[in-house]
DNA sequence: GCCGTTTTCGGCCCGACTGTTTTCAGTCG
């Protein structure tokens, strides 16, 4: 685990324990805020401190938290954290993670029923003790049982690539329901996060009941979690939770804004509204008449803006902010970039054929790229060390290059490059010698094995490839798998600086299992002026469709088309590629 | 605990739903 992740975990744990103790809720959220800030940092916090940077310049980190971070870096622990941990049973924090159970309830169960962990919670439910507690009843106990069973059988978050098609399919069904005017997904899915906790759907309709009913009875729904007039929630057979909010067309923009989040972005927006004498909620932006007992929309007050997101942003003096940037990571103050789109992508520079572990012939791969309107496709099969992927030795590679060049010669309307995805070996050497590499039009260098090296070794390894004069792109630089494998622990700042110096592009591997570089890394690379490649690493025709996940990740990293080599016109791209050849 | 061209103290976003209650606390997003 990286230092940032370790510290983020500690601060979140402190927030949880403070909440259990009934501490001031703002103090609780301040700790959680620091945890989030640390988790988002692309630079190792130890490096920042060693450079002499003042951590309190980061939004949400004050003197006290900065001192605690310093203490951790010096001693390996935080005294306050130890004290807090000693005050509550360790097993209580796991109970806090059960959906529907918050700090107040967990504390009640601890103090009045002796619950200290999941096992004792089960025992006390069985003994009928929980049901007798204040504000608890048979239904609540039943809900806790269901939630516990669910937690045991499912992973916590779902990959973007697994959720997006489900959401789109459900939207298709909802759009066909009579009365539905607009339907969209919101939440972390719309923001393009690499994983999502649940799917949030939004519908504007003249017939709320019909939309709610259609939603709750949709194919794949196994449990209805909530069924209100404007809000429903269901669980799918896959374990995925889906929430639906139903609104009138007049407040669609306010609702879309609200349910897209992030929560932090919304909080900032509402603060901005308050400063302008306005109140923002999911029904619209309203004048603040000082009456807060009842919501403005219930009192017939006309909103200043509500129909579209654009109107609402404009009313608080902001341009429309793309969902991918709504993370409270500077989007309110910075000049907003013209973010890259899928339509900007004109080239695929990392794809496999049957020569290694792909499923397409060279001709089929080229035909697919051409069908998508690309001006360039690079054929980049695996190098010899990737034995399981049927990597090519030099002899097979020569024959393969000849075959690729033959296809290029006879194919019109698209340039076919003879390349390779070359392993970056453990010590940073590449899997082919320079003479072989020089024969190729394009070299993508990627790490595939030994992904648990220590930070220094890992950084030196990737750095060697970045500096190699014959390498164009570093493929999936960390080798991580979303939620499954952490990948190389790299000093990204060093890698990025070298990438800028040597004009080497860093890849966003668009495969939704990889998404590597990740969003925060892309942001750091873009800010430093590095080039980014977005490649699908296609092994079959359908993999080209994964492009959108890579583009979303790029957008979350504030990437513009000008910084992405795949978006360049053919001439510019080919010149860049040729410049790395003798 | 954090923050400040109104403030270094006193604020800190807003509403729906559930399950328990006879008016609301807790949780969630």
Coordinates of C-alpha atoms (C1' of nucleotides) in Angstrom, one line a residue:
Chain A
X1 CA 0.0 0.0 0.0
X2 CA 1.3 3.5 -0.8
X3 CA 1.9 6.0 1.9
X4 CA -1.0 8.1 0.6
X5 CA -3.4 5.1 0.8
X6 CA -2.2 4.1 4.3
X7 CA -2.7 7.6 5.6
X8 CA -6.1 8.0 3.8
X9 CA -7.2 4.7 5.5
X10 CA -6.1 6.0 8.9
X11 CA -7.9 9.3 8.5
X12 CA -11.1 7.6 7.3
X13 CA -10.9 5.3 10.3
X14 CA -10.5 8.2 12.6
X15 CA -13.5 9.8 11.0
X16 CA -15.5 6.6 11.5
X17 CA -14.5 6.2 15.2
X18 CA -15.3 9.9 15.9
X19 CA -18.7 9.4 14.3
X20 CA -19.3 6.4 16.5
X21 CA -18.3 8.4 19.6
X22 CA -20.9 11.0 18.6
X23 CA -18.3 13.7 17.9
X24 CA -19.2 16.9 16.1
X25 CA -20.3 16.0 12.6
X26 CA -18.2 18.7 11.0
X27 CA -15.1 17.3 12.8
X28 CA -16.0 13.9 11.4
X29 CA -16.4 15.1 7.9
X30 CA -13.2 17.2 8.2
X31 CA -11.3 13.9 8.8
X32 CA -13.0 12.2 6.0
X33 CA -12.1 15.2 3.8
X34 CA -8.4 14.8 4.6
X35 CA -8.7 11.1 3.8
X36 CA -10.1 11.9 0.4
X37 CA -7.5 14.5 -0.3
X38 CA -4.7 12.1 0.5
X39 CA -6.2 9.4 -1.6
X40 CA -6.5 11.8 -4.5
X41 CA -2.9 13.0 -4.4
X42 CA -0.9 11.7 -7.3
X43 CA 2.4 12.5 -5.6
X44 CA 3.6 10.6 -2.6
X45 CA 2.9 12.7 0.5
X46 CA 6.4 11.8 1.8
X47 CA 7.9 13.3 -1.4
X48 CA 5.8 16.5 -0.9
X49 CA 7.0 16.9 2.7
X50 CA 10.6 16.2 1.7
X51 CA 10.4 18.9 -0.9
X52 CA 9.4 21.2 1.8
X53 CA 5.8 21.7 0.6
X54 CA 3.3 23.1 3.1
X55 CA 0.5 20.5 3.3
X56 CA -1.9 23.1 4.7
X57 CA -2.0 24.7 1.2
X58 CA -4.2 21.7 0.2
X59 CA -7.9 22.4 0.6
X60 CA -9.2 20.7 3.6
X61 CA -5.9 20.0 5.3
X62 CA -5.3 22.3 8.3
X63 CA -2.6 22.6 10.8
X64 CA -3.7 19.7 13.0
X65 CA -4.0 17.2 10.1
X66 CA -0.6 18.4 8.7
X67 CA 1.0 17.7 12.1
X68 CA -0.6 14.2 12.2
X69 CA 0.6 13.4 8.7
X70 CA 4.1 14.5 9.8
X71 CA 3.9 12.4 12.8
X72 CA 3.0 9.4 10.7
X73 CA 5.9 10.0 8.3
X74 CA 8.3 10.2 11.2
X75 CA 7.1 7.5 13.5
X76 CA 4.9 5.2 11.4
X77 CA 1.8 5.9 13.5
X78 CA -0.5 8.7 14.7
X79 CA -1.0 8.9 18.4
X80 CA -4.6 10.2 18.2
X81 CA -5.4 7.3 15.9
X82 CA -4.1 4.8 18.4
X83 CA -6.1 6.4 21.2
X84 CA -9.3 6.4 19.1
X85 CA -8.8 2.8 18.1
X86 CA -8.4 1.8 21.8
X87 CA -11.7 3.4 22.6
X88 CA -14.0 1.2 20.4
X89 CA -14.0 -2.5 19.6
X90 CA -12.3 -3.1 16.3
X91 CA -15.2 -5.1 14.9
X92 CA -17.6 -2.2 15.2
X93 CA -16.1 -0.5 12.1
X94 CA -17.1 -3.5 10.0
X95 CA -20.7 -3.1 11.2
X96 CA -20.6 0.6 10.2
X97 CA -20.1 -0.6 6.6
X98 CA -23.4 -2.4 6.6
X99 CA -25.9 -0.5 4.4
X100 CA -28.6 1.1 6.5
X101 CA -26.5 1.1 9.7
X102 CA -25.0 4.4 10.6
X103 CA -22.9 5.6 13.6
X104 CA -25.9 6.3 15.8
X105 CA -27.4 2.9 15.5
X106 CA -24.1 1.0 15.8
X107 CA -23.3 3.0 18.9
X108 CA -26.7 2.1 20.4
X109 CA -26.2 -1.6 19.6
X110 CA -22.8 -1.4 21.2
X111 CA -23.7 0.4 24.4
X112 CA -27.1 -1.2 25.0
X113 CA -26.7 -4.7 23.5
X114 CA -23.0 -5.4 23.8
X115 CA -22.5 -5.7 20.1
X116 CA -18.8 -5.6 19.2
X117 CA -18.6 -7.3 15.8
X118 CA -20.6 -9.0 13.1
X119 CA -20.8 -12.2 15.1
X120 CA -22.2 -10.7 18.2
X121 CA -24.6 -8.6 16.1
X122 CA -25.9 -11.8 14.7
X123 CA -26.2 -13.4 18.1
X124 CA -28.1 -10.5 19.6
X125 CA -30.5 -10.4 16.6
X126 CA -31.1 -14.1 17.1
X127 CA -31.7 -13.6 20.8
X128 CA -34.3 -10.9 20.0
X129 CA -32.2 -8.2 21.9
X130 CA -31.7 -5.9 18.9
X131 CA -35.5 -5.7 18.2
X132 CA -36.1 -4.4 21.7
X133 CA -33.8 -1.4 21.4
X134 CA -35.3 2.1 21.0
X135 CA -36.5 2.8 17.4
X136 CA -35.7 -0.7 16.3
X137 CA -38.2 -3.3 15.2
X138 CA -38.7 -6.5 13.4
X139 CA -38.5 -4.9 10.0
X140 CA -35.2 -3.2 10.8
X141 CA -33.7 -6.4 12.1
X142 CA -34.8 -8.2 8.9
X143 CA -33.2 -5.4 6.8
X144 CA -29.9 -5.8 8.7
X145 CA -30.0 -9.6 8.1
X146 CA -30.5 -9.0 4.4
X147 CA -27.7 -6.4 4.2
X148 CA -25.3 -8.7 6.1
X149 CA -26.0 -11.6 3.7
X150 CA -25.5 -9.3 0.7
X151 CA -22.2 -8.0 2.0
X152 CA -20.9 -11.5 2.3
X153 CA -21.7 -12.5 -1.2
X154 CA -20.7 -9.5 -3.2
X155 CA -17.7 -7.3 -4.1
X156 CA -18.2 -3.7 -3.0
X157 CA -17.8 -1.7 -6.1
X158 CA -18.5 -2.5 -9.8
X159 CA -16.2 -1.6 -12.7
X160 CA -17.3 1.2 -15.0
X161 CA -17.3 -1.2 -17.9
X162 CA -19.6 -3.6 -16.1
X163 CA -22.1 -0.9 -15.0
X164 CA -22.4 1.3 -18.1
X165 CA -24.0 -1.2 -20.4
X166 CA -26.5 -2.2 -17.7
X167 CA -27.5 1.4 -17.2
X168 CA -27.9 2.0 -20.9
X169 CA -30.1 -1.0 -21.3
X170 CA -32.3 0.1 -18.4
X171 CA -32.6 3.6 -19.9
X172 CA -33.8 2.1 -23.1
X173 CA -36.6 0.4 -21.3
X174 CA -37.5 3.5 -19.3
X175 CA -37.5 5.8 -22.4
X176 CA -40.3 3.5 -23.8
X177 CA -42.5 4.1 -20.8
X178 CA -45.5 6.4 -21.6
X179 CA -45.0 9.9 -20.2
X180 CA -41.2 9.7 -20.1
X181 CA -39.6 12.8 -21.6
X182 CA -36.0 12.4 -20.7
X183 CA -33.9 9.7 -19.0
X184 CA -30.3 9.6 -18.1
X185 CA -27.8 8.0 -15.8
X186 CA -26.2 10.2 -13.2
X187 CA -23.9 9.7 -10.3
X188 CA -20.3 8.3 -10.5
X189 CA -21.3 6.6 -13.7
X190 CA -21.9 9.9 -15.5
X191 CA -18.7 11.2 -14.0
X192 CA -16.8 8.3 -15.5
X193 CA -15.3 7.0 -12.3
X194 CA -13.4 3.7 -12.7
X195 CA -15.7 1.9 -10.3
X196 CA -19.2 2.7 -9.1
X197 CA -21.1 1.9 -6.0
X198 CA -24.5 1.9 -7.5
X199 CA -26.3 3.1 -10.7
X200 CA -28.3 6.3 -10.4
X201 CA -31.0 6.8 -13.0
X202 CA -33.0 9.9 -13.5
X203 CA -36.3 10.3 -15.4
X204 CA -38.4 13.4 -16.3
X205 CA -41.9 12.3 -16.9
X206 CA -45.6 13.3 -16.8
X207 CA -46.5 9.9 -15.3
X208 CA -44.2 9.2 -12.2
X209 CA -46.2 6.2 -11.1
X210 CA -45.7 4.4 -14.5
X211 CA -42.0 5.1 -14.5
X212 CA -41.5 3.9 -11.0
X213 CA -43.6 0.8 -11.6
X214 CA -41.7 0.0 -14.9
X215 CA -38.4 0.4 -13.1
X216 CA -39.3 -1.8 -10.1
X217 CA -40.6 -4.6 -12.3
X218 CA -37.8 -4.5 -14.8
X219 CA -35.9 -7.7 -15.9
X220 CA -33.1 -8.6 -13.5
X221 CA -34.7 -6.9 -10.5
X222 CA -34.6 -9.3 -7.5
X223 CA -35.4 -7.0 -4.6
X224 CA -37.1 -3.7 -4.2
X225 CA -35.3 -1.6 -1.6
X226 CA -37.4 1.5 -1.7
X227 CA -40.6 2.5 -3.5
X228 CA -41.5 6.1 -2.8
X229 CA -43.4 8.6 -4.9
X230 CA -40.3 10.1 -6.5
X231 CA -37.5 7.7 -5.5
X232 CA -37.2 3.9 -5.9
X233 CA -34.3 1.6 -5.4
X234 CA -33.8 -2.0 -6.5
X235 CA -31.2 -4.7 -6.4
X236 CA -30.4 -6.7 -9.5
X237 CA -29.5 -10.3 -9.7
X238 CA -25.9 -9.3 -10.2
X239 CA -26.0 -7.6 -6.8
X240 CA -25.8 -4.2 -8.3
X241 CA -28.1 -1.6 -6.7
X242 CA -29.9 0.8 -8.9
X243 CA -31.6 4.0 -7.7
X244 CA -34.3 5.8 -9.8
X245 CA -35.4 9.4 -9.2
X246 CA -38.5 10.7 -11.0
X247 CA -38.9 14.4 -11.5
X248 CA -40.9 16.9 -13.5
X249 CA -39.4 18.2 -16.7
X250 CA -39.1 21.7 -15.2
X251 CA -36.6 20.6 -12.6
X252 CA -34.7 18.1 -14.7
X253 CA -31.5 20.0 -14.9
X254 CA -31.4 20.7 -11.2
X255 CA -32.0 17.0 -10.5
X256 CA -29.4 15.9 -13.0
X257 CA -26.9 18.2 -11.5
X258 CA -27.8 17.1 -8.0
X259 CA -27.7 13.3 -8.7
X260 CA -24.5 13.5 -10.8
X261 CA -22.5 14.9 -7.9
X262 CA -19.9 14.5 -6.7
X263 CA -21.2 15.2 -3.3
X264 CA -18.3 17.6 -2.7
X265 CA -18.9 19.4 -6.0
X266 CA -22.5 19.9 -5.0
X267 CA -21.6 21.2 -1.5
X268 CA -19.3 23.8 -3.1
X269 CA -22.1 24.7 -5.6
X270 CA -24.6 25.2 -2.8
X271 CA -22.1 27.3 -0.8
X272 CA -21.7 29.4 -4.0
X273 CA -25.4 29.8 -4.2
X274 CA -25.7 30.8 -0.6
X275 CA -23.1 33.6 -1.1
X276 CA -25.3 34.9 -3.9
X277 CA -28.5 34.9 -1.8
X278 CA -29.7 31.7 -3.4
X279 CA -30.5 28.2 -2.4
X280 CA -29.8 25.1 -4.5
X281 CA -31.6 21.8 -4.2
X282 CA -32.6 19.0 -6.6
X283 CA -35.7 21.0 -7.7
X284 CA -33.9 24.1 -8.7
X285 CA -32.0 27.2 -7.7
X286 CA -34.2 29.4 -5.6
X287 CA -34.1 32.9 -4.1
X288 CA -33.4 32.6 -0.4
X289 CA -36.2 34.4 1.4
X290 CA -34.8 33.4 4.8
X291 CA -37.5 30.8 5.4
X292 CA -35.9 27.5 5.9
X293 CA -38.7 25.6 7.6
X294 CA -40.2 24.4 4.4
X295 CA -38.4 23.8 1.1
X296 CA -38.9 26.6 -1.5
X297 CA -40.5 24.5 -4.1
X298 CA -43.2 23.4 -1.6
X299 CA -44.1 27.0 -1.0
X300 CA -44.7 27.8 -4.7
X301 CA -41.6 29.9 -5.1
X302 CA -40.4 30.2 -8.7
X303 CA -36.8 29.0 -9.3
X304 CA -34.1 31.3 -10.8
X305 CA -33.0 28.3 -12.8
X306 CA -34.0 24.6 -12.9
X307 CA -34.6 23.3 -16.4
X308 CA -31.0 22.7 -17.5
X309 CA -27.6 22.4 -15.8
X310 CA -26.3 25.2 -18.0
X311 CA -28.8 27.7 -16.6
X312 CA -28.0 26.8 -13.0
X313 CA -24.2 27.0 -13.5
X314 CA -24.7 30.4 -15.3
X315 CA -26.8 31.7 -12.4
X316 CA -23.9 31.2 -10.0
X317 CA -21.4 32.7 -12.5
X318 CA -19.9 29.4 -13.8
X319 CA -19.6 27.8 -17.2
X320 CA -21.2 24.4 -17.6
X321 CA -18.7 22.0 -16.0
X322 CA -18.3 18.6 -17.6
X323 CA -19.4 15.8 -15.2
X324 CA -16.0 14.2 -15.3
X325 CA -14.5 17.3 -13.7
X326 CA -17.1 17.5 -10.9
X327 CA -14.8 16.3 -8.1
X328 CA -14.0 19.5 -6.3
X329 CA -10.5 19.3 -7.6
X330 CA -10.1 22.8 -8.8
X331 CA -12.9 23.0 -11.4
X332 CA -14.5 26.1 -9.9
X333 CA -11.4 28.3 -10.1
X334 CA -9.4 26.9 -13.1
X335 CA -9.9 27.7 -16.7
X336 CA -11.8 24.7 -18.0
X337 CA -10.0 22.7 -20.7
X338 CA -11.7 21.7 -24.0
X339 CA -11.8 18.0 -23.0
X340 CA -11.1 15.2 -25.5
X341 CA -14.0 13.2 -26.9
X342 CA -14.3 9.8 -28.5
X343 CA -14.9 11.5 -31.8
X344 CA -11.4 13.1 -31.6
X345 CA -9.7 9.7 -31.6
X346 CA -8.3 9.0 -35.1
X347 CA -5.8 6.2 -34.4
X348 CA -5.4 3.0 -32.5
X349 CA -1.8 2.4 -31.5
X350 CA -1.9 -0.8 -29.4
X351 CA -3.7 -3.9 -30.8
X352 CA -3.0 -7.6 -31.1
X353 CA -3.6 -10.2 -33.8
X354 CA -3.6 -14.0 -34.0
X355 CA 0.2 -13.8 -34.3
X356 CA 0.3 -13.5 -30.5
X357 CA -2.9 -13.7 -28.3
X358 CA -5.4 -11.7 -30.4
X359 CA -8.4 -13.1 -32.2
X360 CA -8.2 -11.1 -35.4
X361 CA -6.0 -11.5 -38.4
X362 CA -4.0 -8.5 -39.5
X363 CA -6.6 -7.9 -42.3
X364 CA -9.5 -8.1 -39.9
X365 CA -7.9 -5.8 -37.4
X366 CA -7.2 -3.2 -40.1
X367 CA -10.7 -3.5 -41.5
X368 CA -12.2 -2.8 -38.0
X369 CA -9.9 0.2 -37.6
X370 CA -10.9 1.5 -41.0
X371 CA -14.6 0.9 -40.3
X372 CA -14.2 3.2 -37.2
X373 CA -12.8 6.0 -39.4
X374 CA -9.2 5.8 -38.1
X375 CA -6.3 7.1 -40.2
X376 CA -3.8 4.8 -38.5
X377 CA -3.7 1.4 -36.9
X378 CA -0.6 -0.1 -35.3
X379 CA -0.2 -3.8 -35.0
X380 CA 1.6 -4.4 -31.8
X381 CA 1.8 -8.1 -30.8
X382 CA 3.5 -9.4 -27.7
X383 CA 7.3 -9.8 -27.5
X384 CA 9.0 -13.1 -26.8
X385 CA 9.0 -13.0 -22.9
X386 CA 5.2 -13.0 -22.8
X387 CA 5.2 -16.8 -23.4
X388 CA 1.6 -17.3 -22.2
X389 CA 0.5 -14.7 -24.7
X390 CA 2.4 -16.5 -27.5
X391 CA 4.9 -13.7 -27.7
X392 CA 7.0 -13.5 -30.9
X393 CA 10.7 -14.3 -31.1
X394 CA 12.8 -12.2 -33.4
X395 CA 12.5 -14.6 -36.3
X396 CA 8.7 -14.7 -36.1
X397 CA 8.6 -11.0 -35.6
X398 CA 10.5 -10.4 -38.9
X399 CA 8.0 -12.5 -40.8
X400 CA 5.1 -10.7 -39.0
X401 CA 6.5 -7.3 -39.9
X402 CA 6.7 -8.4 -43.5
X403 CA 3.1 -9.5 -43.4
X404 CA 2.0 -6.3 -41.8
X405 CA 3.9 -4.2 -44.4
X406 CA 2.2 -6.3 -47.2
X407 CA -1.2 -5.5 -45.8
X408 CA -0.3 -1.8 -45.5
X409 CA 0.9 -1.8 -49.1
X410 CA -2.4 -3.1 -50.4
X411 CA -4.7 -1.2 -48.1
X412 CA -6.0 2.2 -49.0
X413 CA -7.4 4.8 -46.7
X414 CA -5.6 3.8 -43.6
X415 CA -1.9 3.6 -42.6
X416 CA -0.9 0.2 -41.0
X417 CA 2.1 0.4 -38.7
X418 CA 4.3 -2.6 -37.9
X419 CA 4.9 -2.4 -34.2
X420 CA 5.2 -4.5 -31.1
X421 CA 4.2 -4.4 -27.5
X422 CA 7.6 -5.1 -26.0
X423 CA 8.0 -6.3 -22.4
X424 CA 9.8 -4.1 -20.0
X425 CA 11.8 -6.7 -18.2
X426 CA 12.4 -6.7 -14.5
X427 CA 15.5 -4.6 -14.6
X428 CA 14.2 -2.1 -17.2
X429 CA 15.8 -3.8 -20.3
X430 CA 13.5 -4.3 -23.2
X431 CA 12.6 -7.7 -24.6
X432 CA 14.2 -7.0 -28.1
X433 CA 17.6 -5.6 -28.9
X434 CA 17.9 -2.1 -30.4
X435 CA 18.5 -3.5 -33.9
X436 CA 15.2 -5.3 -33.7
X437 CA 13.3 -2.4 -32.2
X438 CA 14.7 0.0 -34.9
X439 CA 13.1 -2.3 -37.5
X440 CA 9.7 -1.6 -36.1
X441 CA 7.6 1.5 -37.0
X442 CA 6.2 1.9 -33.4
X443 CA 7.2 0.5 -30.0
X444 CA 4.8 0.2 -27.1
X445 CA 6.8 -0.8 -24.0
X446 CA 4.8 -2.4 -21.2
X447 CA 5.4 -4.1 -17.9
X448 CA 3.7 -7.5 -17.5
X449 CA 5.4 -9.4 -14.7
X450 CA 7.1 -8.6 -11.4
X451 CA 4.5 -6.0 -10.5
X452 CA 5.2 -6.1 -6.8
X453 CA 8.7 -4.6 -7.0
X454 CA 9.5 -1.9 -4.5
X455 CA 9.1 1.7 -5.5
X456 CA 12.7 2.5 -6.3
X457 CA 13.2 -0.6 -8.5
X458 CA 9.8 -0.2 -10.2
X459 CA 10.5 3.5 -10.9
X460 CA 13.9 2.8 -12.3
X461 CA 12.5 0.0 -14.4
X462 CA 9.8 2.1 -16.1
X463 CA 12.2 5.1 -16.3
X464 CA 14.6 3.1 -18.4
X465 CA 11.9 2.4 -20.9
X466 CA 10.7 6.0 -20.9
X467 CA 14.2 7.2 -21.7
X468 CA 14.9 4.6 -24.4
X469 CA 15.2 6.4 -27.7
X470 CA 13.3 3.8 -29.7
X471 CA 10.2 3.7 -27.4
X472 CA 7.1 5.7 -28.3
X473 CA 4.6 4.7 -25.7
X474 CA 4.6 3.2 -22.3
X475 CA 1.7 0.8 -22.3
X476 CA -0.4 0.4 -19.1
X477 CA 2.4 1.9 -17.0
X478 CA 1.6 0.5 -13.6
X479 CA 0.1 -2.9 -14.7
X480 CA -2.8 -2.5 -12.2
X481 CA -6.2 -4.3 -12.5
X482 CA -9.0 -2.2 -11.2
X483 CA -10.0 -3.5 -7.7
X484 CA -7.9 -6.7 -8.2
X485 CA -4.2 -5.9 -8.5
X486 CA -2.5 -2.8 -7.3
X487 CA 0.2 -2.8 -9.9
X488 CA 3.6 -1.1 -9.7
X489 CA 4.2 1.5 -7.0
X490 CA 5.8 4.2 -9.2
X491 CA 7.1 7.6 -8.4
X492 CA 4.9 9.1 -11.1
X493 CA 6.4 12.6 -10.9
X494 CA 9.8 11.2 -11.9
X495 CA 8.2 9.1 -14.7
X496 CA 6.2 12.0 -16.0
X497 CA 9.1 14.4 -16.0
X498 CA 11.2 12.0 -18.0
X499 CA 8.3 11.4 -20.4
X500 CA 8.1 15.1 -21.1
X501 CA 11.9 15.3 -21.6
X502 CA 12.1 12.3 -23.9
X503 CA 8.8 13.0 -25.8
X504 CA 7.5 9.6 -24.8
X505 CA 3.7 9.1 -24.5
X506 CA 2.1 7.5 -21.4
X507 CA -0.8 5.3 -22.2
X508 CA -4.3 5.3 -20.8
X509 CA -5.1 1.6 -21.5
X510 CA -8.8 1.9 -22.2
X511 CA -9.6 -1.7 -21.3
X512 CA -12.1 -1.2 -18.4
X513 CA -10.2 -3.8 -16.3
X514 CA -7.0 -1.7 -16.6
X515 CA -7.8 2.0 -17.0
X516 CA -4.1 2.5 -16.5
X517 CA -2.9 5.3 -16.2
X518 CA -5.7 6.2 -13.9
X519 CA -7.5 9.6 -13.7
X520 CA -5.3 11.2 -11.1
X521 CA -2.1 10.1 -12.9
X522 CA -3.4 11.5 -16.1
X523 CA -4.1 14.8 -14.5
X524 CA -0.5 15.0 -13.1
X525 CA 0.8 14.1 -16.6
X526 CA -1.3 16.6 -18.4
X527 CA -0.3 19.4 -15.9
X528 CA 3.3 18.5 -16.5
X529 CA 2.9 18.7 -20.3
X530 CA 3.3 15.0 -21.0
X531 CA 1.9 13.3 -24.1
X532 CA -0.9 10.8 -23.5
X533 CA -1.9 7.8 -25.7
X534 CA -5.4 6.3 -25.4
X535 CA -5.3 2.8 -26.7
X536 CA -7.8 -0.1 -26.4
X537 CA -5.2 -2.9 -26.4
X538 CA -7.7 -4.7 -28.7
X539 CA -7.6 -8.5 -28.8
X540 CA -10.9 -8.6 -30.7
X541 CA -13.1 -6.3 -32.7
X542 CA -15.4 -5.6 -29.8
X543 CA -12.5 -4.3 -27.7
X544 CA -12.5 -1.1 -29.8
X545 CA -15.7 -0.2 -28.0
X546 CA -13.7 0.1 -24.7
X547 CA -12.3 3.3 -26.1
X548 CA -15.0 5.3 -24.3
X549 CA -13.7 4.2 -20.9
X550 CA -10.2 5.4 -21.7
X551 CA -11.6 8.7 -23.0
X552 CA -13.7 9.1 -19.8
X553 CA -10.5 8.5 -17.8
X554 CA -8.6 11.0 -19.9
X555 CA -11.4 13.6 -19.4
X556 CA -11.3 13.0 -15.7
X557 CA -7.6 13.8 -16.0
X558 CA -8.4 17.1 -17.8
X559 CA -7.0 15.8 -21.1
X560 CA -7.4 17.8 -24.3
X561 CA -7.1 16.4 -27.8
X562 CA -3.9 18.3 -28.4
X563 CA -2.1 16.3 -25.7
X564 CA -3.4 12.9 -27.0
X565 CA -1.4 11.4 -29.8
X566 CA -4.3 9.3 -31.0
X567 CA -6.3 12.5 -31.7
X568 CA -3.6 14.0 -33.9
X569 CA -4.0 14.4 -37.6
X570 CA -2.1 11.6 -39.5
X571 CA 0.8 13.9 -40.6
X572 CA 1.5 15.1 -37.0
X573 CA 1.3 11.6 -35.6
X574 CA 3.5 10.0 -38.3
X575 CA 6.1 12.8 -37.8
X576 CA 6.2 12.2 -34.1
X577 CA 6.6 8.4 -34.6
X578 CA 9.3 8.9 -37.3
X579 CA 11.3 11.2 -35.0
X580 CA 12.0 8.2 -32.8
X581 CA 13.6 6.3 -35.6
X582 CA 17.3 6.5 -36.7
Chain B
dG1 C1' -11.4 20.0 12.2
dC2 C1' -11.4 23.8 8.6
dC3 C1' -11.9 28.3 7.0
dG4 C1' -12.3 33.7 6.2
dT5 C1' -12.3 40.9 0.3
dT6 C1' -18.2 40.9 5.4
dT7 C1' -15.7 36.8 10.0
dT8 C1' -9.5 34.3 13.7
dC9 C1' -15.1 32.8 16.1
dG10 C1' -19.0 30.9 14.5
dG11 C1' -20.5 29.1 11.1
dC12 C1' -20.3 24.7 8.1
dC13 C1' -25.9 21.9 2.0
dC14 C1' -30.3 19.8 1.3
dG15 C1' -34.2 16.7 0.9
dA16 C1' -36.4 11.7 0.4
dC17 C1' -37.4 7.5 2.4
dT18 C1' -37.9 4.0 6.1
dG19 C1' -39.4 2.4 10.2
dT20 C1' -40.4 3.7 14.1
dT21 C1' -43.2 6.7 16.0
dT22 C1' -47.9 9.6 16.8
dT23 C1' -44.0 14.0 15.2
dC24 C1' -39.3 12.3 14.0
dA25 C1' -34.5 10.2 14.1
dG26 C1' -31.4 8.0 11.3
dT27 C1' -29.4 7.0 7.0
dC28 C1' -28.3 8.0 2.4
dG29 C1' -26.7 10.3 -1.6

